[in-house]
Amino acid sequence: MVDWSLASRVARGVAGNGTGKRSVRRSDLRRAARGSVGLVRDFTGLETKGRLPSAEVVDRPEWIDANLVSLRAMSAEVEAEFAASLQLPGPLGPGLRALAGAAAGVEMGIVSGFLARRVLGQYDVALIGPPRPSRLLFVAPNLAEAQKSLGADRETFLRWIAIHEATHVVQFSAVPWLREHIGGIGEELLGGAFAQVSARELARAARRLLQPDPRRLLEAIRNGEWASPFISAPRRRLVDRLQATMAMVEGYSDHVMDGVGDQLDPAYGELRRRLEARRAARDPLEALLSRLFGMEMKMRQYRLGKSFCDEVAERRGIEALNRVWSEPATLPRPSELERPGRWLRRVA
């Protein structure tokens, strides 16, 4: 039901091409990534299982394609259920389904295009639906632009980013329940996204936003005419649970990349400071999209996740911090992210 072709066109229009795929050579990235999984395993004590993916260098359109493949697989069952609910008699039925699919396609496209401008690397793993081979993707133009803006040595910078993504590889390999836990919350969110949206809301959003030219859509966003029909108050609790989990996944990776980096070269600390400054410096459109999609809260949660991991590891060591991966119940609750002592008392 989702118009995935429209989603792709919108995403590519929002993302642009950046500096091109060849801005970071595959050999450079693979050299930087070589041995990073071993460094992470040695630092964390986590043990991986099975075959691990090799690093791939992609451009923004290729990352969008991979992201939309994942989104399509995740939403297939929910799409079918929602499409069946719109089986209205008469000539209005097909038109309403088309409008609903277009509205969802625009939504998916905006999110994917926005992220395609920012993502440096991604461990792409199937969270919902049948398992598929995982991929380790690095977005060449974004890496080149980030390295240039940070004024960092390319080999040092690529090595640092590779350690972050290698931590995700180790996490999901060493913690078998993590994929299902995140995927289960995602399934609830996807179901709620469609179930709580009326056909009238979808039609109104689609008519307002369906533009043949992606540039006109961007103008609608800048002018404040865009509002997501899929974000509603009853889903916030699920969003909080998902964000708390992702705060640990990302915060743990940031903690490890800094810890391993410090062991390799003290200069990595300066890279962290520059990266945080870069994250805070965005153009007005990116700032607006961040507010619309809750990305501001997402970045805050990631900072909380790293702060949580830093404090727990400083107080009790990496062994105590690794208890977060014992089972879903040992993950920190949203309120504990800001108070690691509460988590330590509960879990220890």
mmCIF file of C-alpha atoms in Angstrom:
data_model
loop_
_atom_site.group_PDB
_atom_site.id
_atom_site.type_symbol
_atom_site.label_atom_id
_atom_site.label_comp_id
_atom_site.label_asym_id
_atom_site.label_seq_id
_atom_site.Cartn_x
_atom_site.Cartn_y
_atom_site.Cartn_z
ATOM 1 C CA MET A 1 0.000 0.000 0.000
ATOM 2 C CA VAL A 2 2.855 2.414 0.702
ATOM 3 C CA ASP A 3 3.972 4.132 -2.485
ATOM 4 C CA TRP A 4 7.607 3.043 -2.249
ATOM 5 C CA SER A 5 8.483 4.545 -5.621
ATOM 6 C CA LEU A 6 7.329 7.942 -4.356
ATOM 7 C CA ALA A 7 9.248 7.362 -1.108
ATOM 8 C CA SER A 8 12.424 6.783 -3.110
ATOM 9 C CA ARG A 9 11.953 9.899 -5.236
ATOM 10 C CA VAL A 10 11.245 12.089 -2.215
ATOM 11 C CA ALA A 11 14.194 10.636 -0.286
ATOM 12 C CA ARG A 12 16.607 11.278 -3.140
ATOM 13 C CA GLY A 13 15.317 14.815 -3.531
ATOM 14 C CA VAL A 14 15.763 15.529 0.172
ATOM 15 C CA ALA A 15 19.177 13.840 0.421
ATOM 16 C CA GLY A 16 20.987 15.152 -2.639
ATOM 17 C CA ASN A 17 24.162 13.409 -3.796
ATOM 18 C CA GLY A 18 26.819 14.917 -1.570
ATOM 19 C CA THR A 19 30.403 14.629 -2.757
ATOM 20 C CA GLY A 20 29.978 11.269 -4.461
ATOM 21 C CA LYS A 21 30.791 7.661 -3.704
ATOM 22 C CA ARG A 22 34.457 7.843 -4.690
ATOM 23 C CA SER A 23 35.183 10.500 -2.077
ATOM 24 C CA VAL A 24 36.183 7.639 0.260
ATOM 25 C CA ARG A 25 37.852 4.643 -1.352
ATOM 26 C CA ARG A 26 36.722 1.164 -0.454
ATOM 27 C CA SER A 27 40.321 0.190 0.292
ATOM 28 C CA ASP A 28 40.647 3.086 2.766
ATOM 29 C CA LEU A 29 37.539 2.039 4.636
ATOM 30 C CA ARG A 30 38.411 -1.628 4.713
ATOM 31 C CA ARG A 31 41.893 -0.831 5.985
ATOM 32 C CA ALA A 32 40.359 1.323 8.728
ATOM 33 C CA ALA A 33 37.831 -1.363 9.649
ATOM 34 C CA ARG A 34 40.353 -4.207 9.699
ATOM 35 C CA GLY A 35 40.733 -5.576 13.207
ATOM 36 C CA SER A 36 38.100 -3.256 14.705
ATOM 37 C CA VAL A 37 35.832 -6.122 15.773
ATOM 38 C CA GLY A 38 38.737 -7.719 17.624
ATOM 39 C CA LEU A 39 39.526 -4.438 19.383
ATOM 40 C CA VAL A 40 35.901 -4.141 20.497
ATOM 41 C CA ARG A 41 35.777 -7.728 21.722
ATOM 42 C CA ASP A 42 38.971 -7.257 23.719
ATOM 43 C CA PHE A 43 37.719 -4.015 25.279
ATOM 44 C CA THR A 44 34.192 -5.199 26.135
ATOM 45 C CA GLY A 45 34.646 -8.908 26.790
ATOM 46 C CA LEU A 46 31.620 -9.655 24.611
ATOM 47 C CA GLU A 47 31.875 -12.774 22.450
ATOM 48 C CA THR A 48 30.574 -12.798 18.879
ATOM 49 C CA LYS A 49 28.871 -15.725 17.214
ATOM 50 C CA GLY A 50 28.601 -16.655 13.557
ATOM 51 C CA ARG A 51 29.810 -14.920 10.399
ATOM 52 C CA LEU A 52 30.237 -11.139 10.564
ATOM 53 C CA PRO A 53 29.678 -8.773 7.604
ATOM 54 C CA SER A 54 32.437 -7.005 5.691
ATOM 55 C CA ALA A 55 32.519 -3.213 5.314
ATOM 56 C CA GLU A 56 30.752 -1.776 2.251
ATOM 57 C CA VAL A 57 31.115 1.758 0.869
ATOM 58 C CA VAL A 58 27.891 3.271 -0.544
ATOM 59 C CA ASP A 59 26.631 6.651 -1.715
ATOM 60 C CA ARG A 60 23.443 8.338 -0.484
ATOM 61 C CA PRO A 61 21.077 6.833 -3.103
ATOM 62 C CA GLU A 62 22.454 3.363 -2.372
ATOM 63 C CA TRP A 63 21.966 3.894 1.359
ATOM 64 C CA ILE A 64 18.401 5.057 0.693
ATOM 65 C CA ASP A 65 17.733 1.916 -1.352
ATOM 66 C CA ALA A 66 19.026 -0.280 1.472
ATOM 67 C CA ASN A 67 17.023 1.649 4.074
ATOM 68 C CA LEU A 68 13.792 1.442 2.095
ATOM 69 C CA VAL A 69 14.293 -2.300 1.571
ATOM 70 C CA SER A 70 14.501 -2.663 5.351
ATOM 71 C CA LEU A 71 11.466 -0.438 5.949
ATOM 72 C CA ARG A 72 9.450 -2.299 3.326
ATOM 73 C CA ALA A 73 10.250 -5.662 4.902
ATOM 74 C CA MET A 74 9.380 -4.345 8.372
ATOM 75 C CA SER A 75 6.033 -2.862 7.348
ATOM 76 C CA ALA A 76 4.806 -5.556 4.925
ATOM 77 C CA GLU A 77 2.350 -7.230 7.305
ATOM 78 C CA VAL A 78 1.016 -3.965 8.708
ATOM 79 C CA GLU A 79 0.609 -2.550 5.202
ATOM 80 C CA ALA A 80 -1.535 -5.516 4.177
ATOM 81 C CA GLU A 81 -3.765 -5.186 7.249
ATOM 82 C CA PHE A 82 -4.232 -1.465 6.776
ATOM 83 C CA ALA A 83 -4.922 -1.796 3.053
ATOM 84 C CA ALA A 84 -7.640 -4.330 3.864
ATOM 85 C CA SER A 85 -9.225 -1.861 6.280
ATOM 86 C CA LEU A 86 -9.558 0.651 3.422
ATOM 87 C CA GLN A 87 -11.508 -1.691 1.151
ATOM 88 C CA LEU A 88 -14.400 0.721 0.728
ATOM 89 C CA PRO A 89 -17.183 0.049 -1.786
ATOM 90 C CA GLY A 90 -17.625 2.243 -4.836
ATOM 91 C CA PRO A 91 -15.200 4.451 -6.736
ATOM 92 C CA LEU A 92 -13.783 6.128 -3.593
ATOM 93 C CA GLY A 93 -12.038 3.011 -2.299
ATOM 94 C CA PRO A 94 -9.088 2.828 -4.758
ATOM 95 C CA GLY A 95 -8.600 6.594 -4.603
ATOM 96 C CA LEU A 96 -8.448 6.585 -0.819
ATOM 97 C CA ARG A 97 -5.952 3.719 -0.783
ATOM 98 C CA ALA A 98 -3.806 5.570 -3.299
ATOM 99 C CA LEU A 99 -3.885 8.734 -1.173
ATOM 100 C CA ALA A 100 -3.032 6.772 1.969
ATOM 101 C CA GLY A 101 -0.156 5.036 0.208
ATOM 102 C CA ALA A 102 1.142 8.334 -1.125
ATOM 103 C CA ALA A 103 0.983 10.005 2.297
ATOM 104 C CA ALA A 104 2.930 7.113 3.819
ATOM 105 C CA GLY A 105 5.396 7.222 0.931
ATOM 106 C CA VAL A 106 6.059 10.909 1.478
ATOM 107 C CA GLU A 107 6.591 10.238 5.192
ATOM 108 C CA MET A 108 9.034 7.411 4.539
ATOM 109 C CA GLY A 109 10.822 9.468 1.909
ATOM 110 C CA ILE A 110 11.329 12.507 4.116
ATOM 111 C CA VAL A 111 12.717 10.412 6.963
ATOM 112 C CA SER A 112 15.026 8.374 4.697
ATOM 113 C CA GLY A 113 16.270 11.420 2.814
ATOM 114 C CA PHE A 114 16.952 13.350 5.998
ATOM 115 C CA LEU A 115 18.876 10.465 7.529
ATOM 116 C CA ALA A 116 20.803 9.874 4.293
ATOM 117 C CA ARG A 117 22.360 13.319 4.721
ATOM 118 C CA ARG A 118 23.602 12.534 8.235
ATOM 119 C CA VAL A 119 24.401 8.819 8.545
ATOM 120 C CA LEU A 120 28.121 8.029 8.558
ATOM 121 C CA GLY A 121 27.876 4.293 9.041
ATOM 122 C CA GLN A 122 25.183 1.732 9.749
ATOM 123 C CA TYR A 123 24.977 -1.876 10.832
ATOM 124 C CA ASP A 124 21.974 -2.937 8.757
ATOM 125 C CA VAL A 125 20.244 -5.883 10.417
ATOM 126 C CA ALA A 126 16.720 -7.237 9.925
ATOM 127 C CA LEU A 127 14.780 -6.236 13.047
ATOM 128 C CA ILE A 128 11.333 -7.324 11.851
ATOM 129 C CA GLY A 129 10.375 -10.156 9.546
ATOM 130 C CA PRO A 130 12.470 -13.052 8.298
ATOM 131 C CA PRO A 131 16.202 -12.907 8.969
ATOM 132 C CA ARG A 132 18.441 -11.753 6.118
ATOM 133 C CA PRO A 133 22.190 -11.265 5.843
ATOM 134 C CA SER A 134 23.319 -8.233 7.813
ATOM 135 C CA ARG A 135 25.352 -5.490 6.140
ATOM 136 C CA LEU A 136 27.939 -3.021 7.416
ATOM 137 C CA LEU A 137 27.449 0.176 5.397
ATOM 138 C CA PHE A 138 29.527 3.349 5.319
ATOM 139 C CA VAL A 139 28.183 6.395 3.442
ATOM 140 C CA ALA A 140 31.147 7.798 1.513
ATOM 141 C CA PRO A 141 30.037 11.420 0.881
ATOM 142 C CA ASN A 142 28.957 11.889 4.480
ATOM 143 C CA LEU A 143 32.233 10.479 5.776
ATOM 144 C CA ALA A 144 34.240 12.746 3.472
ATOM 145 C CA GLU A 145 32.234 15.838 4.435
ATOM 146 C CA ALA A 146 32.416 15.039 8.155
ATOM 147 C CA GLN A 147 36.158 14.385 8.025
ATOM 148 C CA LYS A 148 36.743 17.640 6.186
ATOM 149 C CA SER A 149 34.542 19.694 8.516
ATOM 150 C CA LEU A 150 36.251 18.190 11.556
ATOM 151 C CA GLY A 151 39.702 18.866 10.147
ATOM 152 C CA ALA A 152 40.695 15.297 11.038
ATOM 153 C CA ASP A 153 43.256 12.972 9.528
ATOM 154 C CA ARG A 154 41.329 10.648 7.204
ATOM 155 C CA GLU A 155 42.793 7.355 8.397
ATOM 156 C CA THR A 156 42.329 8.282 12.056
ATOM 157 C CA PHE A 157 38.758 9.443 11.486
ATOM 158 C CA LEU A 158 37.716 6.379 9.469
ATOM 159 C CA ARG A 159 39.234 4.098 12.103
ATOM 160 C CA TRP A 160 37.251 5.810 14.834
ATOM 161 C CA ILE A 161 33.946 5.531 12.977
ATOM 162 C CA ALA A 162 34.701 1.905 12.088
ATOM 163 C CA ILE A 163 35.120 1.090 15.791
ATOM 164 C CA HIS A 164 31.670 2.552 16.522
ATOM 165 C CA GLU A 165 29.995 0.407 13.864
ATOM 166 C CA ALA A 166 32.041 -2.639 14.846
ATOM 167 C CA THR A 167 30.562 -2.259 18.333
ATOM 168 C CA HIS A 168 27.077 -2.625 16.843
ATOM 169 C CA VAL A 169 28.213 -5.767 15.020
ATOM 170 C CA VAL A 170 29.497 -7.194 18.308
ATOM 171 C CA GLN A 171 26.376 -6.137 20.244
ATOM 172 C CA PHE A 172 23.886 -7.866 17.968
ATOM 173 C CA SER A 173 26.072 -10.933 17.535
ATOM 174 C CA ALA A 174 26.791 -11.374 21.249
ATOM 175 C CA VAL A 175 23.270 -10.474 22.497
ATOM 176 C CA PRO A 176 20.834 -12.760 20.635
ATOM 177 C CA TRP A 177 17.655 -11.286 22.155
ATOM 178 C CA LEU A 178 18.450 -7.691 21.179
ATOM 179 C CA ARG A 179 17.182 -7.946 17.594
ATOM 180 C CA GLU A 180 13.838 -9.431 18.654
ATOM 181 C CA HIS A 181 13.424 -6.945 21.496
ATOM 182 C CA ILE A 182 13.870 -3.888 19.273
ATOM 183 C CA GLY A 183 11.870 -5.488 16.474
ATOM 184 C CA GLY A 184 8.966 -6.261 18.802
ATOM 185 C CA ILE A 185 8.681 -2.629 19.887
ATOM 186 C CA GLY A 186 8.981 -1.591 16.241
ATOM 187 C CA GLU A 187 6.107 -3.872 15.240
ATOM 188 C CA GLU A 188 3.898 -2.322 17.909
ATOM 189 C CA LEU A 189 4.816 1.152 16.695
ATOM 190 C CA LEU A 190 4.151 0.320 13.056
ATOM 191 C CA GLY A 191 0.795 -1.205 13.899
ATOM 192 C CA GLY A 192 -0.176 1.799 15.981
ATOM 193 C CA ALA A 193 1.002 4.193 13.305
ATOM 194 C CA PHE A 194 -1.604 2.989 10.841
ATOM 195 C CA ALA A 195 -4.318 1.842 13.212
ATOM 196 C CA GLN A 196 -4.711 5.223 14.910
ATOM 197 C CA VAL A 197 -4.806 7.317 11.734
ATOM 198 C CA SER A 198 -8.158 8.040 10.140
ATOM 199 C CA ALA A 199 -8.690 7.916 6.407
ATOM 200 C CA ARG A 200 -9.680 11.579 6.481
ATOM 201 C CA GLU A 201 -6.366 12.562 8.111
ATOM 202 C CA LEU A 202 -4.424 10.593 5.522
ATOM 203 C CA ALA A 203 -6.306 12.130 2.628
ATOM 204 C CA ARG A 204 -5.824 15.636 4.010
ATOM 205 C CA ALA A 205 -2.084 15.085 4.535
ATOM 206 C CA ALA A 206 -1.660 13.545 1.103
ATOM 207 C CA ARG A 207 -3.435 16.359 -0.761
ATOM 208 C CA ARG A 208 -1.391 18.948 1.080
ATOM 209 C CA LEU A 209 1.959 17.321 0.515
ATOM 210 C CA LEU A 210 1.848 15.401 -2.758
ATOM 211 C CA GLN A 211 4.003 17.470 -5.043
ATOM 212 C CA PRO A 212 5.542 16.337 -8.341
ATOM 213 C CA ASP A 213 8.621 18.412 -7.553
ATOM 214 C CA PRO A 214 10.470 17.456 -4.306
ATOM 215 C CA ARG A 215 11.626 21.070 -4.013
ATOM 216 C CA ARG A 216 8.030 22.181 -3.442
ATOM 217 C CA LEU A 217 7.749 19.579 -0.701
ATOM 218 C CA LEU A 218 10.837 21.032 0.961
ATOM 219 C CA GLU A 219 9.225 24.465 0.806
ATOM 220 C CA ALA A 220 6.137 23.027 2.503
ATOM 221 C CA ILE A 221 8.359 21.720 5.291
ATOM 222 C CA ARG A 222 10.196 25.035 5.658
ATOM 223 C CA ASN A 223 6.896 26.928 5.779
ATOM 224 C CA GLY A 224 5.519 24.681 8.496
ATOM 225 C CA GLU A 225 2.796 23.180 6.299
ATOM 226 C CA TRP A 226 3.935 19.626 6.924
ATOM 227 C CA ALA A 227 2.653 17.665 9.896
ATOM 228 C CA SER A 228 3.021 13.921 10.265
ATOM 229 C CA PRO A 229 -0.326 12.086 10.427
ATOM 230 C CA PHE A 230 1.457 9.062 11.913
ATOM 231 C CA ILE A 231 2.725 10.614 15.160
ATOM 232 C CA SER A 232 0.117 10.623 17.911
ATOM 233 C CA ALA A 233 0.150 11.008 21.672
ATOM 234 C CA PRO A 234 -0.855 7.378 22.525
ATOM 235 C CA ARG A 235 2.331 6.116 20.835
ATOM 236 C CA ARG A 236 4.711 8.200 22.926
ATOM 237 C CA ARG A 237 5.164 5.515 25.581
ATOM 238 C CA LEU A 238 6.283 3.030 22.933
ATOM 239 C CA VAL A 239 8.579 5.660 21.466
ATOM 240 C CA ASP A 240 10.077 6.227 24.929
ATOM 241 C CA ARG A 241 10.775 2.497 25.329
ATOM 242 C CA LEU A 242 12.376 2.295 21.923
ATOM 243 C CA GLN A 243 14.455 5.412 22.492
ATOM 244 C CA ALA A 244 15.667 4.135 25.874
ATOM 245 C CA THR A 245 16.813 0.909 24.231
ATOM 246 C CA MET A 246 18.469 2.723 21.337
ATOM 247 C CA ALA A 247 20.084 5.104 23.810
ATOM 248 C CA MET A 248 21.872 2.090 25.283
ATOM 249 C CA VAL A 249 22.767 0.630 21.885
ATOM 250 C CA GLU A 250 24.219 3.930 20.639
ATOM 251 C CA GLY A 251 25.541 5.161 23.982
ATOM 252 C CA TYR A 252 27.398 1.896 24.548
ATOM 253 C CA SER A 253 28.933 2.159 21.077
ATOM 254 C CA ASP A 254 30.036 5.742 21.711
ATOM 255 C CA HIS A 255 31.525 4.686 25.055
ATOM 256 C CA VAL A 256 33.451 1.842 23.413
ATOM 257 C CA MET A 257 34.661 3.892 20.434
ATOM 258 C CA ASP A 258 36.063 6.479 22.842
ATOM 259 C CA GLY A 259 37.576 3.876 25.159
ATOM 260 C CA VAL A 260 39.261 1.956 22.362
ATOM 261 C CA GLY A 261 40.251 5.204 20.670
ATOM 262 C CA ASP A 262 41.969 6.485 23.809
ATOM 263 C CA GLN A 263 43.987 3.281 23.957
ATOM 264 C CA LEU A 264 45.080 3.754 20.349
ATOM 265 C CA ASP A 265 45.733 7.505 20.358
ATOM 266 C CA PRO A 266 44.828 10.263 22.876
ATOM 267 C CA ALA A 267 43.959 12.487 19.887
ATOM 268 C CA TYR A 268 40.613 10.689 19.624
ATOM 269 C CA GLY A 269 39.345 12.756 22.536
ATOM 270 C CA GLU A 270 39.637 15.884 20.423
ATOM 271 C CA LEU A 271 37.729 14.135 17.624
ATOM 272 C CA ARG A 272 34.851 13.512 20.038
ATOM 273 C CA ARG A 273 34.683 17.186 20.975
ATOM 274 C CA ARG A 274 34.681 18.240 17.323
ATOM 275 C CA LEU A 275 32.025 15.666 16.410
ATOM 276 C CA GLU A 276 29.690 16.877 19.156
ATOM 277 C CA ALA A 277 30.122 20.451 17.917
ATOM 278 C CA ARG A 278 29.301 19.302 14.377
ATOM 279 C CA ARG A 279 26.146 17.557 15.555
ATOM 280 C CA ALA A 280 25.009 20.780 17.204
ATOM 281 C CA ALA A 281 25.680 22.904 14.078
ATOM 282 C CA ARG A 282 22.883 22.317 11.527
ATOM 283 C CA ASP A 283 21.199 24.367 8.877
ATOM 284 C CA PRO A 284 17.635 25.646 9.548
ATOM 285 C CA LEU A 285 15.970 22.897 7.489
ATOM 286 C CA GLU A 286 17.772 20.133 9.376
ATOM 287 C CA ALA A 287 16.882 21.782 12.689
ATOM 288 C CA LEU A 288 13.223 21.933 11.669
ATOM 289 C CA LEU A 289 13.172 18.307 10.532
ATOM 290 C CA SER A 290 14.835 17.294 13.780
ATOM 291 C CA ARG A 291 12.011 18.886 15.753
ATOM 292 C CA LEU A 292 9.298 17.425 13.535
ATOM 293 C CA PHE A 293 10.591 13.865 13.765
ATOM 294 C CA GLY A 294 11.677 14.013 17.388
ATOM 295 C CA MET A 295 15.347 13.809 16.412
ATOM 296 C CA GLU A 296 16.211 16.372 19.090
ATOM 297 C CA MET A 297 14.931 13.940 21.693
ATOM 298 C CA LYS A 298 16.784 11.123 19.928
ATOM 299 C CA MET A 299 20.116 12.947 20.123
ATOM 300 C CA ARG A 300 19.471 13.818 23.759
ATOM 301 C CA GLN A 301 18.791 10.167 24.493
ATOM 302 C CA TYR A 302 22.026 9.161 22.778
ATOM 303 C CA ARG A 303 23.964 11.648 24.888
ATOM 304 C CA LEU A 304 22.217 10.268 27.969
ATOM 305 C CA GLY A 305 23.119 6.754 26.876
ATOM 306 C CA LYS A 306 26.801 7.570 26.596
ATOM 307 C CA SER A 307 26.797 9.491 29.883
ATOM 308 C CA PHE A 308 25.096 6.505 31.540
ATOM 309 C CA CYS A 309 27.678 4.079 30.167
ATOM 310 C CA ASP A 310 30.595 6.346 31.074
ATOM 311 C CA GLU A 311 29.434 6.684 34.685
ATOM 312 C CA VAL A 312 28.608 3.007 35.235
ATOM 313 C CA ALA A 313 31.946 1.904 33.742
ATOM 314 C CA GLU A 314 33.841 4.449 35.830
ATOM 315 C CA ARG A 315 32.117 3.334 39.038
ATOM 316 C CA ARG A 316 31.957 -0.437 38.532
ATOM 317 C CA GLY A 317 33.873 -1.316 35.350
ATOM 318 C CA ILE A 318 32.852 -2.677 31.965
ATOM 319 C CA GLU A 319 31.725 -5.978 33.532
ATOM 320 C CA ALA A 320 28.987 -4.197 35.473
ATOM 321 C CA LEU A 321 27.987 -2.196 32.407
ATOM 322 C CA ASN A 322 27.664 -5.399 30.379
ATOM 323 C CA ARG A 323 24.806 -6.466 32.634
ATOM 324 C CA VAL A 324 22.562 -4.317 30.435
ATOM 325 C CA TRP A 325 22.857 -7.140 27.878
ATOM 326 C CA SER A 326 21.808 -9.925 30.266
ATOM 327 C CA GLU A 327 18.110 -9.749 29.336
ATOM 328 C CA PRO A 328 15.547 -7.092 28.334
ATOM 329 C CA ALA A 329 14.619 -6.506 31.997
ATOM 330 C CA THR A 330 18.161 -5.333 32.786
ATOM 331 C CA LEU A 331 18.084 -2.543 30.209
ATOM 332 C CA PRO A 332 17.858 0.832 31.956
ATOM 333 C CA ARG A 333 14.411 2.359 32.197
ATOM 334 C CA PRO A 334 13.978 5.840 30.707
ATOM 335 C CA SER A 335 14.134 7.389 34.193
ATOM 336 C CA GLU A 336 17.347 5.477 35.021
ATOM 337 C CA LEU A 337 19.281 6.871 32.069
ATOM 338 C CA GLU A 338 19.706 10.119 33.985
ATOM 339 C CA ARG A 339 20.352 8.325 37.278
ATOM 340 C CA PRO A 340 22.740 5.409 36.717
ATOM 341 C CA GLY A 341 22.902 4.826 40.477
ATOM 342 C CA ARG A 342 19.254 3.726 40.447
ATOM 343 C CA TRP A 343 20.007 1.202 37.718
ATOM 344 C CA LEU A 344 23.034 -0.115 39.606
ATOM 345 C CA ARG A 345 20.965 -0.594 42.768
ATOM 346 C CA ARG A 346 18.194 -2.376 40.854
ATOM 347 C CA VAL A 347 20.370 -4.618 38.703
ATOM 348 C CA ALA A 348 23.352 -5.192 41.001
#
